C-alpha cells in the first residue's frame, strides 16, 4: 500500500514545482523591471530549485531504494540550504535596509555549508552534522523573517500599509510552513509541503504584482463568520441525525424511521431559520462588522451644511459627520485654488486632529495634481507612496502630504472644476476603507461642493472688507501724518523767520546805536567792546541756525560726511555737555553721568557725535522745568554695540509725536509758543536738532528712539532718548535689533 502511495507524493512535488516555474516565467516576462520584481524573481527561482531538490530526493528514495552514499549525505543538506537561501531573500523583501546585514550573515552560513559539503564529497566523514546546521540556520532566519514582518506591521501608520504588512505576514505562514513540512520523513505531510509552499508563492506573486490587495482583516473576519455559522449548522445537523437515532429506540414504533427523520428535520429547520438570523446578527456584532446607514447620514449632513458660511465650520461638520459614522480621528478640508502659472494651491482647514496648516502649491506638471484634477476618484496616501507614476511627484509635495497623516483624499468638484479635497485619516480600528465606505465618502464630498464655494465666497468678501478697512486706516494715518508735517512746514516759515529775524534785529539795533554814537563822536573804547560783543552773540546764533539748516539738507541729499577715528564716549559726552554748564546752573538743573567710563574706546566721528549729544542735552534742558534732573548713562549691549541714554524729568512727549519729532522742522505744539531763548524752559528751535542727531547716529550704523509715558506739563513724566552705537562705526543700517516693547530696557538707569 505504502509503495503505491509515494509516487503520488513525489508527483505533488513535481506538479507544484512546475507551477512555481510558470509563476517565475510570468514574472520574468513582465517588463517593468522594478526592484521588488527582481527580488521576487530570484526568490521564485530559489523556490524552484528547492522544490526540484525535494522532488528529486523523493523520487530517488522511491525509485532507487539502494541509494548511493553521497546522495544520501548530500541531498538533505542541499534542500535545507536552499530553504535557508529562500528565507534570506524573504527577509530582504521585507526590509530592504536590512539587506546587507542579513545577506552577510546568511551568505556566510551558506558558504560554510557548501564548503563543508564539498569537503565531505572528497573525504566522507559520517559525523558532520551538515543537515542540522542548515536546518538551524533556516530556523534562525525564519524567526528573523517573522520578526521583520511583525515590525513592519507595527510600524505602518496607514491602514493600507498595515494591510500590506499583514498580508506579507500571512504569506510567510504557508511559505515557511511548506518548507518545514518538507523536512519530515517521507509521507503525506511531507508531500503537502510543496503544495503549501505553492499557496504561499501564489500569494506572494499576487502581492508583488498588484498595488491593491484584498482587505486581509475583512477576509479573516468573513472566514471566521463563515466557520462559526458552518459549525453551528453542522452541530444542528448532527443533533438531528443523533436525535433520530435515539428516538428510534425510545419512541414506540408508530412511524417508520425515515418518517421520523423527516419530522425531526422539519422541526429542526423551523427552529434553525430564526436561530440562524439571530446567530448572523450575533456574529456581525461580535466581529464588529456592523453597518451604518449611508442614506440617513448623508441626508442629515446635507441639512446641516446648508447654512454654513465659514470654512472652519464646514471642515468641522464634514469631518465630524465622517467621525461619527466611521470613527475617523483626523480630517481636514484642503481648499484648492488654481494659481496663475497653472499650479494648484492647497490650503488645509483642519476639521479634527492636529493638522499642519501651511499651504502648498502643487506644480503644474505634478502627477498628483493631474490625478486629483482630472480623475474623479479618491486618492490614497498609499498610492502617493507606492504608485509608480505618483511616486515621481516632487519630493516636497509627497513630504507635505505625508505630514498631513491622512489616509485618503476625496475630490470636491463644482461645475468649474476641483474646488477642494476632503482629507481623512484612518478609520476606527485602522482597517482600510471598504468600497461601500468610499462610495459614502465620495457622495459626502460631492455634497460639500456648494457649501464650500459659498463659504469661500463669504470668506473672500470678509477678507476684502478687512483689507479695505485696513487701507482706510492706513490712509487715515498717512493723512494725519501729512497734515502734521504740513503744519510743521507752515510753522517752519514762522519759526525760521522768527529765528532769523530776532538775531538780525538785534544786530541791526546795535549797528544803529553804533552809527549814532559814531556821529556824536563820543565813542569810548569800552563802548565799542560792549557793542561788538552784543553784535557777535546774535551773529553766532544766526550762524548756528544756518549751519543746522545746511546739515539737515546734507543729510537729505548725500548724507553727512563723517570721519571715523579712535575716541571715547566719555570724552564725547564731556565735550557735548560743556557748553551747557552755564545754562544748567542758571536753570538749577542737575546733570549726572553713569557708566561712561565702562565703555571701551570707540571708532567714530567725535565732532559729529558731540553735536548729536549736544542737541539731546540742549533739548533735555529746554523741556525740563527748573530744578529737574538730567541723566546720561551708558551700558554695553553685545560684543558689537553699546547704548547711551539721555533721560530727563521734563514734560515728556506724547506717543503720537515720538516718531515725528525726528522729522525735519517738526516741533510739538504751536509755533507761537516758541521762545527764542537757547535754553529757556520750553524754548523751541527750528526743529532741526533731533533730525541732525538721528542723521549723525544712523551715519555711524547706530539707531535712536525715544521713550516717554506721554506729554504732561503738570506731572512731568520725563523722556528717555536711547542711542545705540557700534563700537566700530560703519556705513549701512543698524545691525542691532531693538527689543520689543514688553522687554524692559535701560535697567542701568
Ligand atoms: P527744536 O529745535 O525745536 O528743539 P528738535 O528737533 O530738537 O527741535 O526737537 C523737536 C521737538 O521735540 C521739540 O520742539 C520738542 O517739542 C520735542 N522734544 C525734543 N526733546 C524733548 C525732551 N527731552 N522733552 C520733551 N520734548 C522734547
XYZ file of C-alpha atoms and ligand atoms in Angstrom:
776
model
C 0.000 0.000 0.000
C 2.736 2.390 1.073
C 4.837 1.794 -2.012
C 1.996 2.811 -4.321
C 1.310 5.979 -2.340
C 4.753 7.541 -2.545
C 4.782 8.222 -6.275
C 1.747 10.479 -5.729
C 3.597 12.333 -3.019
C 6.533 12.839 -5.336
C 4.083 13.768 -8.109
C 2.718 16.576 -5.982
C 6.254 17.905 -5.619
C 6.816 17.779 -9.368
C 3.474 19.366 -10.092
C 3.906 22.214 -7.642
C 7.446 22.691 -8.948
C 6.007 23.182 -12.418
C 3.522 25.758 -11.137
C 6.375 27.596 -9.435
C 8.118 27.582 -12.797
C 5.069 29.102 -14.505
C 4.897 31.861 -11.873
C 8.567 32.539 -12.348
C 8.218 32.756 -16.119
C 5.273 35.116 -15.761
C 7.367 37.366 -13.515
C 10.376 37.205 -15.801
C 8.415 38.216 -18.867
C 6.713 41.132 -17.140
C 8.543 44.081 -18.499
C 8.560 46.685 -15.762
C 11.915 45.696 -14.324
C 11.289 47.145 -10.873
C 13.472 46.150 -7.971
C 10.869 44.241 -5.921
C 10.090 42.177 -9.002
C 13.747 41.365 -9.473
C 13.946 40.115 -5.909
C 10.704 38.210 -6.382
C 12.157 36.536 -9.476
C 15.234 35.395 -7.620
C 13.043 34.260 -4.763
C 10.859 32.140 -7.039
C 13.972 30.809 -8.788
C 15.403 29.625 -5.485
C 11.999 28.181 -4.503
C 12.002 26.256 -7.753
C 15.473 24.861 -7.046
C 14.331 23.877 -3.577
C 11.242 22.055 -4.893
C 13.367 20.339 -7.531
C 15.740 19.125 -4.825
C 12.836 17.912 -2.653
C 11.180 16.142 -5.577
C 14.459 14.648 -6.664
C 15.214 13.242 -3.232
C 11.644 11.813 -3.065
C 11.967 10.205 -6.482
C 15.347 8.869 -5.643
C 14.123 7.381 -2.362
C 11.195 5.710 -4.161
C 12.687 4.526 -7.394
C 16.278 3.935 -6.395
C 15.911 2.313 -2.993
C 19.600 1.411 -2.979
C 20.834 4.974 -2.698
C 24.369 5.945 -3.134
C 26.198 7.074 -0.067
C 26.974 10.516 -1.445
C 23.410 11.249 -2.486
C 22.126 10.361 0.953
C 24.510 12.749 2.598
C 24.167 15.459 0.013
C 20.525 15.854 -0.762
C 19.011 16.700 2.652
C 21.603 19.392 3.424
C 21.111 20.795 -0.105
C 17.353 21.033 0.474
C 17.919 22.746 3.813
C 20.484 25.176 2.343
C 18.098 26.207 -0.382
C 15.455 26.803 2.283
C 17.948 28.956 4.105
C 18.651 30.964 0.973
C 14.975 31.393 0.251
C 14.233 32.668 3.742
C 17.167 35.000 3.421
C 15.621 36.517 0.316
C 12.264 36.791 2.039
C 13.925 38.832 4.795
C 15.395 41.282 2.326
C 11.979 41.543 0.701
C 10.517 42.692 3.974
C 13.290 45.069 4.963
C 15.440 46.389 2.144
C 17.543 48.359 4.626
C 18.496 45.183 6.477
C 19.602 43.502 3.246
C 23.380 43.941 3.684
C 23.419 42.643 7.266
C 21.117 39.715 6.531
C 22.930 38.871 3.304
C 26.282 38.906 5.098
C 25.068 36.583 7.881
C 23.049 34.209 5.673
C 25.620 34.251 2.853
C 28.417 33.277 5.238
C 26.298 30.479 6.598
C 25.501 29.168 3.096
C 29.170 29.401 2.119
C 30.194 27.365 5.172
C 27.587 24.741 4.319
C 28.649 24.488 0.681
C 32.289 24.315 1.700
C 31.552 21.573 4.231
C 29.513 19.627 1.658
C 32.359 19.863 -0.854
C 34.804 18.681 1.783
C 32.567 15.750 2.627
C 32.320 14.761 -1.007
C 36.083 14.406 -1.124
C 36.671 12.985 2.391
C 33.482 11.341 3.650
C 33.145 11.787 7.425
C 29.860 10.409 8.760
C 29.637 12.517 11.931
C 29.491 16.022 10.432
C 26.016 17.454 11.288
C 25.575 19.207 7.955
C 21.827 18.843 7.866
C 21.377 20.058 11.434
C 23.498 23.105 10.701
C 21.465 24.014 7.609
C 18.161 23.480 9.399
C 19.392 25.512 12.376
C 20.348 28.433 10.101
C 16.996 28.244 8.393
C 15.208 28.277 11.757
C 17.074 31.384 12.904
C 16.402 33.246 9.648
C 12.775 32.129 9.735
C 12.423 33.792 13.130
C 14.118 36.959 11.765
C 11.682 36.931 8.863
C 8.676 36.708 11.137
C 10.163 39.394 13.401
C 10.633 41.713 10.419
C 7.090 41.122 9.207
C 5.704 41.910 12.677
C 7.867 45.013 12.931
C 6.632 46.177 9.511
C 3.094 45.700 10.742
C 3.707 47.635 13.946
C 5.439 50.463 12.103
C 2.916 51.132 9.348
C 0.748 54.132 10.127
C -1.619 53.947 7.165
C -4.349 51.347 7.060
C -3.404 50.229 3.549
C 0.225 49.874 4.553
C -0.807 47.865 7.572
C -2.946 45.721 5.346
C 0.030 45.037 3.088
C 2.259 44.234 6.068
C -0.368 41.844 7.414
C -0.606 40.263 4.000
C 3.152 39.605 3.998
C 2.997 38.195 7.488
C 0.237 35.780 6.482
C 2.065 34.846 3.291
C 5.070 33.841 5.383
C 2.954 31.154 7.109
C 2.428 28.806 4.106
C 5.883 29.583 2.708
C 7.746 28.711 5.876
C 5.239 26.010 6.849
C 5.676 24.319 3.468
C 9.419 24.332 3.907
C 9.136 22.934 7.424
C 6.909 20.054 6.241
C 9.435 19.043 3.621
C 11.905 18.300 6.405
C 9.692 15.491 7.706
C 10.377 11.877 6.741
C 8.677 10.789 3.566
C 4.904 10.587 3.997
C 1.648 12.512 3.463
C 2.703 15.561 5.425
C 5.944 15.845 3.595
C 4.020 15.651 0.320
C 1.838 18.558 1.470
C 4.944 20.731 1.934
C 5.460 21.844 -1.691
C 1.711 22.295 -2.065
C 1.518 24.614 0.934
C 4.570 26.449 -0.324
C 2.857 26.873 -3.672
C -0.072 28.515 -1.923
C 2.323 30.985 -0.333
C 4.126 31.550 -3.641
C 0.826 32.379 -5.386
C 0.002 34.873 -2.614
C 3.474 36.359 -2.914
C 3.113 36.613 -6.675
C -0.195 38.449 -6.241
C 1.321 40.793 -3.642
C 4.305 41.654 -5.792
C 2.333 42.334 -8.931
C -0.576 44.320 -7.617
C -0.720 47.541 -5.633
C -4.182 46.787 -4.337
C -4.512 43.796 -2.040
C -7.671 42.391 -0.514
C -8.570 43.661 2.949
C -6.916 40.923 4.996
C -8.734 41.679 8.239
C -12.089 41.710 6.449
C -11.216 38.408 4.759
C -10.253 36.823 8.063
C -13.430 38.171 9.577
C -15.615 36.698 6.847
C -13.762 33.415 7.205
C -14.382 33.407 10.930
C -18.028 34.261 10.418
C -18.375 31.505 7.873
C -16.684 28.951 10.129
C -18.848 29.958 13.057
C -22.087 29.630 11.091
C -20.909 26.399 9.467
C -20.059 24.953 12.869
C -23.485 25.855 14.260
C -25.213 24.399 11.212
C -23.142 21.221 11.405
C -23.966 20.873 15.110
C -27.637 21.209 14.246
C -27.459 18.523 11.579
C -25.541 16.165 13.828
C -28.165 16.809 16.516
C -30.959 15.836 14.146
C -29.215 12.661 12.992
C -28.298 11.634 16.537
C -31.771 12.570 17.749
C -33.413 10.410 15.097
C -31.161 7.568 16.068
C -32.010 7.909 19.776
C -35.750 8.342 19.232
C -35.896 5.333 17.002
C -35.334 3.093 20.054
C -37.246 5.154 22.626
C -40.467 6.055 20.830
C -42.862 3.183 20.158
C -42.517 2.241 16.504
C -45.563 4.179 15.278
C -43.586 5.794 12.437
C -41.088 4.172 10.218
C -37.560 5.577 10.851
C -37.493 7.625 7.608
C -40.663 9.469 8.548
C -39.216 10.155 11.978
C -36.130 11.606 10.390
C -38.240 13.778 8.065
C -40.309 15.039 11.008
C -37.247 15.807 13.024
C -35.608 17.569 10.072
C -38.753 19.679 9.545
C -38.879 20.643 13.228
C -35.161 21.363 13.174
C -35.481 23.610 10.092
C -38.273 25.596 11.747
C -36.116 26.261 14.781
C -32.998 26.749 12.720
C -34.155 29.527 10.386
C -34.937 32.168 13.072
C -31.967 30.885 15.059
C -29.724 31.406 12.026
C -30.880 35.016 11.708
C -30.118 35.655 15.376
C -26.764 33.968 15.035
C -25.796 36.009 11.961
C -26.597 39.206 13.798
C -24.667 37.973 16.809
C -21.692 37.071 14.644
C -21.809 40.504 12.968
C -21.894 42.251 16.285
C -19.120 40.119 17.759
C -16.928 40.661 14.751
C -17.669 44.407 14.547
C -18.904 44.224 11.015
C -21.860 46.435 11.960
C -23.151 48.511 9.136
C -24.290 52.121 9.011
C -26.994 53.772 7.035
C -25.282 55.988 4.445
C -28.554 57.469 3.195
C -29.522 58.701 6.654
C -26.063 60.079 7.411
C -25.918 61.915 4.075
C -29.408 63.349 4.498
C -28.540 64.732 7.926
C -25.278 66.094 6.576
C -26.834 67.963 3.665
C -29.368 69.530 6.047
C -26.638 70.693 8.426
C -24.250 72.226 5.892
C -26.957 74.257 4.169
C -26.483 77.291 6.387
C -22.709 77.145 6.934
C -20.749 80.139 5.690
C -17.343 79.635 7.234
C -14.654 77.235 6.046
C -13.615 76.249 9.579
C -17.174 75.328 10.493
C -17.658 73.435 7.243
C -14.462 71.431 7.811
C -15.547 70.651 11.384
C -19.031 69.484 10.310
C -17.828 67.422 7.315
C -15.107 65.637 9.271
C -17.394 65.395 12.317
C -20.026 63.540 10.256
C -17.441 61.051 8.984
C -16.049 60.697 12.504
C -19.483 59.844 13.839
C -20.170 57.215 11.201
C -16.707 55.667 10.737
C -14.848 56.768 13.861
C -12.246 58.777 11.932
C -9.892 60.656 14.275
C -8.313 63.159 11.849
C -9.536 65.141 8.922
C -9.357 68.442 7.098
C -10.658 70.329 4.104
C -7.951 71.176 1.589
C -9.254 74.267 -0.171
C -7.967 74.293 -3.762
C -7.247 77.422 -5.814
C -5.715 77.426 -9.277
C -2.673 79.661 -9.464
C -1.701 81.884 -12.387
C 1.058 79.592 -13.554
C -1.272 76.615 -13.695
C -0.401 75.071 -10.328
C -2.862 74.269 -7.575
C -2.695 75.927 -4.184
C -3.926 73.678 -1.374
C -4.781 75.359 1.920
C -5.634 72.981 4.773
C -8.546 73.905 7.032
C -8.418 71.470 9.988
C -11.652 69.719 10.910
C -10.393 67.319 13.560
C -6.968 66.497 14.942
C -3.775 68.498 14.913
C -3.381 69.091 11.165
C -0.478 71.287 9.931
C -1.866 74.407 8.302
C 0.830 75.645 5.954
C -0.343 75.640 2.331
C 1.421 74.129 -0.683
C 1.381 74.856 -4.382
C 1.329 71.697 -6.488
C 3.464 72.056 -9.620
C 1.508 72.347 -12.889
C 3.047 69.080 -14.147
C 2.846 67.252 -10.830
C 1.319 63.774 -11.289
C -0.575 64.313 -8.030
C -2.160 67.482 -9.412
C -3.032 65.762 -12.698
C -4.554 62.860 -10.811
C -6.813 64.866 -8.451
C -7.785 67.414 -11.111
C -8.554 65.037 -13.958
C -9.810 61.894 -12.257
C -12.937 61.859 -10.184
C -11.890 59.135 -7.778
C -10.315 59.160 -4.347
C -6.564 59.391 -3.986
C -4.999 57.231 -1.292
C -1.839 58.194 0.567
C -0.781 54.596 -0.047
C -0.836 55.330 -3.792
C 1.217 58.507 -3.325
C 3.907 56.337 -1.792
C 3.709 53.217 -3.963
C 2.112 54.038 -7.301
C 4.826 54.028 -9.985
C 3.564 57.294 -11.525
C 2.661 59.182 -8.338
C 5.979 58.226 -6.803
C 7.584 60.557 -9.365
C 5.808 63.606 -7.883
C 8.131 66.281 -6.429
C 9.550 65.139 -3.062
C 8.320 68.392 -1.467
C 4.687 67.572 -2.366
C 4.924 63.970 -1.164
C 6.520 65.097 2.077
C 3.762 67.658 2.602
C 1.062 65.027 2.069
C 2.870 62.609 4.376
C 2.975 65.240 7.113
C -0.801 65.635 6.916
C -1.046 61.985 8.083
C -4.171 61.286 6.071
C -5.380 58.030 4.587
C -7.485 59.244 1.689
C -8.248 62.454 -0.274
C -11.685 62.782 -1.871
C -12.037 65.369 -4.642
C -14.709 68.041 -4.131
C -15.873 69.289 -7.511
C -18.187 72.029 -8.717
C -19.093 72.947 -12.289
C -15.894 74.986 -12.547
C -13.736 72.021 -11.595
C -11.875 70.969 -8.485
C -12.586 73.270 -5.518
C -11.080 71.205 -2.749
C -10.261 67.846 -1.247
C -11.743 66.174 1.783
C -8.751 64.637 3.563
C -9.451 61.876 6.087
C -7.245 59.877 8.419
C -7.586 56.214 9.306
C -10.940 54.946 10.468
C -11.748 53.282 13.752
C -9.781 50.055 14.153
C -7.287 51.138 11.495
C -8.848 48.998 8.773
C -8.766 50.093 5.116
C -11.918 51.788 3.839
C -14.260 49.336 2.153
C -15.688 50.132 -1.318
C -19.039 50.867 0.328
C -17.455 53.355 2.713
C -15.526 55.012 -0.110
C -18.784 55.337 -2.028
C -20.342 57.044 1.002
C -17.368 59.387 1.414
C -17.336 60.310 -2.285
C -21.010 61.251 -2.127
C -20.383 63.279 1.013
C -17.503 65.104 -0.701
C -19.737 65.742 -3.693
C -22.421 67.270 -1.457
C -19.846 69.543 0.164
C -19.033 71.398 -3.087
C -21.791 74.038 -2.948
C -21.272 74.792 0.749
C -17.527 75.039 0.173
C -17.990 77.531 -2.633
C -20.387 79.611 -0.569
C -18.026 79.643 2.383
C -15.130 80.659 0.136
C -17.173 83.444 -1.386
C -18.135 84.772 2.036
C -14.573 84.470 3.343
C -13.350 86.274 0.233
C -15.797 89.105 0.873
C -14.824 89.273 4.528
C -11.182 89.376 3.548
C -11.864 92.145 1.059
C -13.727 94.049 3.730
C -10.830 93.604 6.138
C -8.384 94.827 3.529
C -10.491 97.866 2.685
C -10.788 98.723 6.385
C -7.037 98.342 6.740
C -6.418 100.501 3.679
C -8.782 103.094 5.042
C -6.933 103.023 8.344
C -3.567 103.385 6.568
C -4.898 106.258 4.504
C -6.187 107.993 7.591
C -2.850 107.562 9.359
C -0.975 108.813 6.279
C -3.308 111.769 6.029
C -2.786 112.631 9.689
C 0.952 112.367 9.280
C 0.880 114.563 6.197
C -1.296 117.092 7.987
C 1.182 117.213 10.863
C 4.118 117.569 8.503
C 2.294 120.208 6.504
C 1.653 122.109 9.687
C 5.327 121.713 10.555
C 6.332 123.232 7.227
C 3.988 126.166 7.722
C 5.272 126.542 11.243
C 8.780 126.458 9.946
C 8.213 129.608 7.941
C 7.017 131.319 11.064
C 9.794 129.822 13.190
C 12.533 130.357 10.640
C 11.544 133.956 10.043
C 11.314 134.481 13.790
C 14.554 132.617 14.483
C 16.404 134.538 11.796
C 14.713 137.871 12.380
C 15.293 138.074 16.136
C 19.099 137.952 15.993
C 19.056 140.046 12.828
C 17.013 142.767 14.593
C 19.467 142.677 17.465
C 22.403 143.117 15.095
C 20.644 145.929 13.337
C 19.781 147.706 16.617
C 23.378 147.622 17.775
C 24.618 148.744 14.371
C 22.224 151.737 14.578
C 23.451 152.528 18.080
C 26.998 152.291 16.794
C 26.216 154.662 13.936
C 24.554 157.219 16.282
C 27.462 157.098 18.706
C 29.924 157.408 15.868
C 28.125 160.516 14.629
C 28.168 162.153 18.036
C 31.896 161.400 18.170
C 31.850 160.235 21.805
C 32.690 156.549 21.378
C 34.878 155.154 24.085
C 36.945 152.016 23.745
C 34.797 150.290 26.368
C 31.556 151.107 24.476
C 32.975 149.703 21.235
C 33.913 146.449 23.015
C 30.434 146.033 24.546
C 28.612 146.805 21.285
C 30.868 144.385 19.352
C 30.083 141.718 21.936
C 26.351 142.361 21.591
C 26.585 142.094 17.830
C 28.687 138.936 17.939
C 26.171 136.906 20.086
C 23.171 137.114 17.682
C 25.535 136.652 14.752
C 26.726 133.369 16.284
C 23.139 132.332 16.762
C 22.375 133.140 13.127
C 25.381 131.150 12.088
C 24.265 128.155 14.184
C 20.796 128.168 12.662
C 22.127 128.410 9.126
C 24.656 125.638 9.826
C 21.877 123.431 11.213
C 19.819 124.050 8.073
C 22.742 123.127 5.883
C 23.440 119.956 7.890
C 19.830 118.919 7.595
C 19.903 119.458 3.836
C 23.123 117.474 3.577
C 21.598 114.528 5.473
C 18.728 114.531 2.993
C 20.886 114.754 -0.092
C 24.189 112.917 0.030
C 24.350 112.117 3.763
C 26.766 113.588 6.259
C 30.472 113.388 5.515
C 31.812 111.555 8.584
C 35.426 110.909 9.554
C 35.856 107.983 11.905
C 38.794 107.935 14.301
C 39.524 106.359 17.715
C 37.907 108.221 20.629
C 35.881 107.537 23.791
C 32.225 108.093 24.593
C 33.183 109.702 27.942
C 35.115 112.403 26.084
C 32.300 112.971 23.591
C 29.711 113.427 26.365
C 32.031 115.759 28.266
C 32.506 117.937 25.171
C 28.773 117.839 24.403
C 27.794 118.937 27.925
C 30.488 121.614 28.314
C 28.679 124.481 26.537
C 25.612 123.870 28.706
C 27.176 124.235 32.153
C 26.100 127.896 32.427
C 22.535 127.067 31.361
C 22.315 124.139 33.806
C 23.399 126.409 36.621
C 21.040 129.203 35.618
C 18.088 126.808 35.403
C 19.118 124.923 38.556
C 19.268 121.549 36.773
C 21.498 118.650 37.844
C 23.289 116.625 35.184
C 24.693 113.231 36.219
C 26.511 110.595 34.179
C 26.742 106.835 34.764
C 28.857 104.062 33.288
C 30.557 106.205 30.628
C 33.994 105.098 31.708
C 32.996 101.404 31.384
C 32.612 101.673 27.642
C 35.831 100.714 25.843
C 37.337 103.119 23.259
C 35.286 103.503 20.110
C 35.851 104.364 16.489
C 33.645 107.318 15.474
C 33.391 110.908 14.233
C 33.946 112.709 17.522
C 32.863 116.149 16.355
C 29.560 114.968 14.854
C 28.688 112.721 17.792
C 29.429 115.634 20.140
C 26.993 117.738 18.100
C 24.322 114.996 18.259
C 24.592 114.537 22.042
C 24.759 118.312 22.492
C 21.391 118.556 20.733
C 19.932 115.901 23.041
C 21.281 117.640 26.143
C 20.012 121.029 24.965
C 16.544 119.541 24.428
C 16.618 117.918 27.869
C 17.488 121.332 29.351
C 14.794 123.133 27.369
C 11.976 120.715 28.195
C 12.697 120.147 31.887
C 11.338 122.617 34.451
C 13.808 124.393 36.765
C 15.228 122.167 39.497
C 14.906 118.956 37.403
C 17.406 116.180 36.719
C 19.161 115.040 33.548
C 20.940 111.660 33.496
C 23.298 110.359 30.841
C 24.009 106.631 31.224
C 25.943 104.140 29.138
C 25.986 100.304 29.106
C 27.331 97.610 26.823
C 24.691 95.631 24.850
C 26.552 92.914 22.957
C 30.045 92.376 21.529
C 29.320 94.896 18.836
C 27.120 97.572 20.393
C 26.651 99.812 23.413
C 23.828 102.106 24.454
C 23.737 105.682 25.766
C 20.522 107.047 27.241
C 19.761 110.705 27.866
C 16.829 110.980 30.245
C 15.213 113.945 31.899
C 12.434 114.732 34.340
C 10.761 117.052 31.863
C 7.336 117.475 30.298
C 7.564 114.262 28.240
C 6.492 113.599 24.651
C 3.125 112.229 23.558
C 3.120 108.798 21.860
C 1.864 110.357 18.626
C 4.868 112.675 18.459
C 7.574 110.186 19.386
C 8.301 109.309 15.760
C 7.525 112.647 14.211
C 9.941 114.725 16.300
C 12.756 113.132 14.322
C 11.313 114.660 11.132
C 12.757 117.900 9.875
C 11.085 121.134 11.046
C 8.744 119.234 13.328
C 8.126 120.678 16.710
C 5.428 119.870 19.190
C 2.788 122.421 19.984
C 2.139 125.798 18.446
C 4.813 127.838 16.722
C 3.561 130.925 18.531
C 4.735 129.414 21.832
C 8.221 129.475 20.508
C 10.669 131.348 22.599
C 13.940 132.376 21.136
C 15.979 131.679 24.258
C 18.513 128.972 23.639
C 17.893 127.214 26.901
C 14.747 128.818 28.298
C 12.112 126.371 29.580
C 10.098 125.120 26.546
C 12.202 127.300 24.271
C 11.907 125.852 20.764
C 14.385 125.915 17.935
C 13.807 125.458 14.218
C 13.020 121.758 14.747
C 16.322 120.513 13.365
C 18.162 119.292 16.475
C 16.750 115.748 16.501
C 16.800 115.132 12.721
C 20.506 116.065 12.756
C 21.166 113.840 15.787
C 19.443 110.959 14.002
C 21.392 111.630 10.786
C 24.700 111.516 12.692
C 23.848 108.362 14.673
C 22.489 106.456 11.669
C 25.568 107.570 9.743
C 27.571 105.590 12.340
C 25.453 102.447 11.831
C 23.518 103.126 15.039
C 19.925 103.947 15.891
C 17.998 106.381 18.067
C 14.495 106.417 19.524
C 12.649 107.982 22.395
C 10.524 106.538 25.167
C 8.142 108.606 27.231
C 4.888 107.942 29.051
C 3.395 110.936 27.307
C 3.197 114.696 27.380
C 2.160 116.189 30.740
C 3.399 119.566 31.950
C 1.890 119.035 35.405
C 3.181 115.578 36.219
C 6.396 115.805 34.190
C 6.819 112.080 33.291
C 10.147 112.815 31.568
C 11.631 111.402 28.345
C 14.458 108.977 27.668
C 16.370 109.155 24.393
C 18.063 105.817 23.567
C 21.129 105.866 21.352
C 22.616 102.523 20.259
C 26.025 102.748 18.598
C 28.510 100.165 17.324
C 31.968 100.230 18.926
C 33.324 100.414 15.422
C 31.248 102.801 13.315
C 30.212 101.528 9.871
C 28.106 102.634 6.947
C 24.770 100.968 6.386
C 21.804 100.127 8.590
C 21.989 99.396 12.310
C 22.735 95.702 12.915
C 21.356 95.698 16.407
C 17.730 94.562 16.813
C 15.636 96.795 19.013
C 13.796 94.858 21.767
C 10.011 94.719 21.644
C 8.087 96.991 23.949
C 7.359 94.313 26.520
C 11.042 93.704 27.228
C 12.342 96.186 29.770
C 15.396 98.088 28.640
C 17.621 100.630 30.237
C 17.799 98.959 33.660
C 21.139 100.678 34.051
C 19.276 103.914 34.642
P 13.960 122.105 18.380
O 14.952 122.848 17.617
O 12.581 122.628 18.293
O 14.389 121.767 19.736
P 14.285 119.312 17.919
O 14.333 118.586 16.661
O 15.482 119.316 18.760
O 13.855 120.772 17.570
O 13.073 118.824 18.784
C 11.800 118.691 18.167
C 10.727 118.735 19.213
O 10.771 117.560 20.013
C 10.880 119.844 20.191
O 10.308 121.022 19.714
C 10.130 119.326 21.400
O 8.756 119.589 21.263
C 10.336 117.833 21.332
N 11.380 117.378 22.264
C 12.670 117.130 21.977
N 13.357 116.721 23.083
C 12.473 116.726 24.102
C 12.555 116.409 25.512
N 13.693 115.986 26.054
N 11.425 116.524 26.248
C 10.283 116.936 25.684
N 10.142 117.231 24.380
C 11.214 117.144 23.575
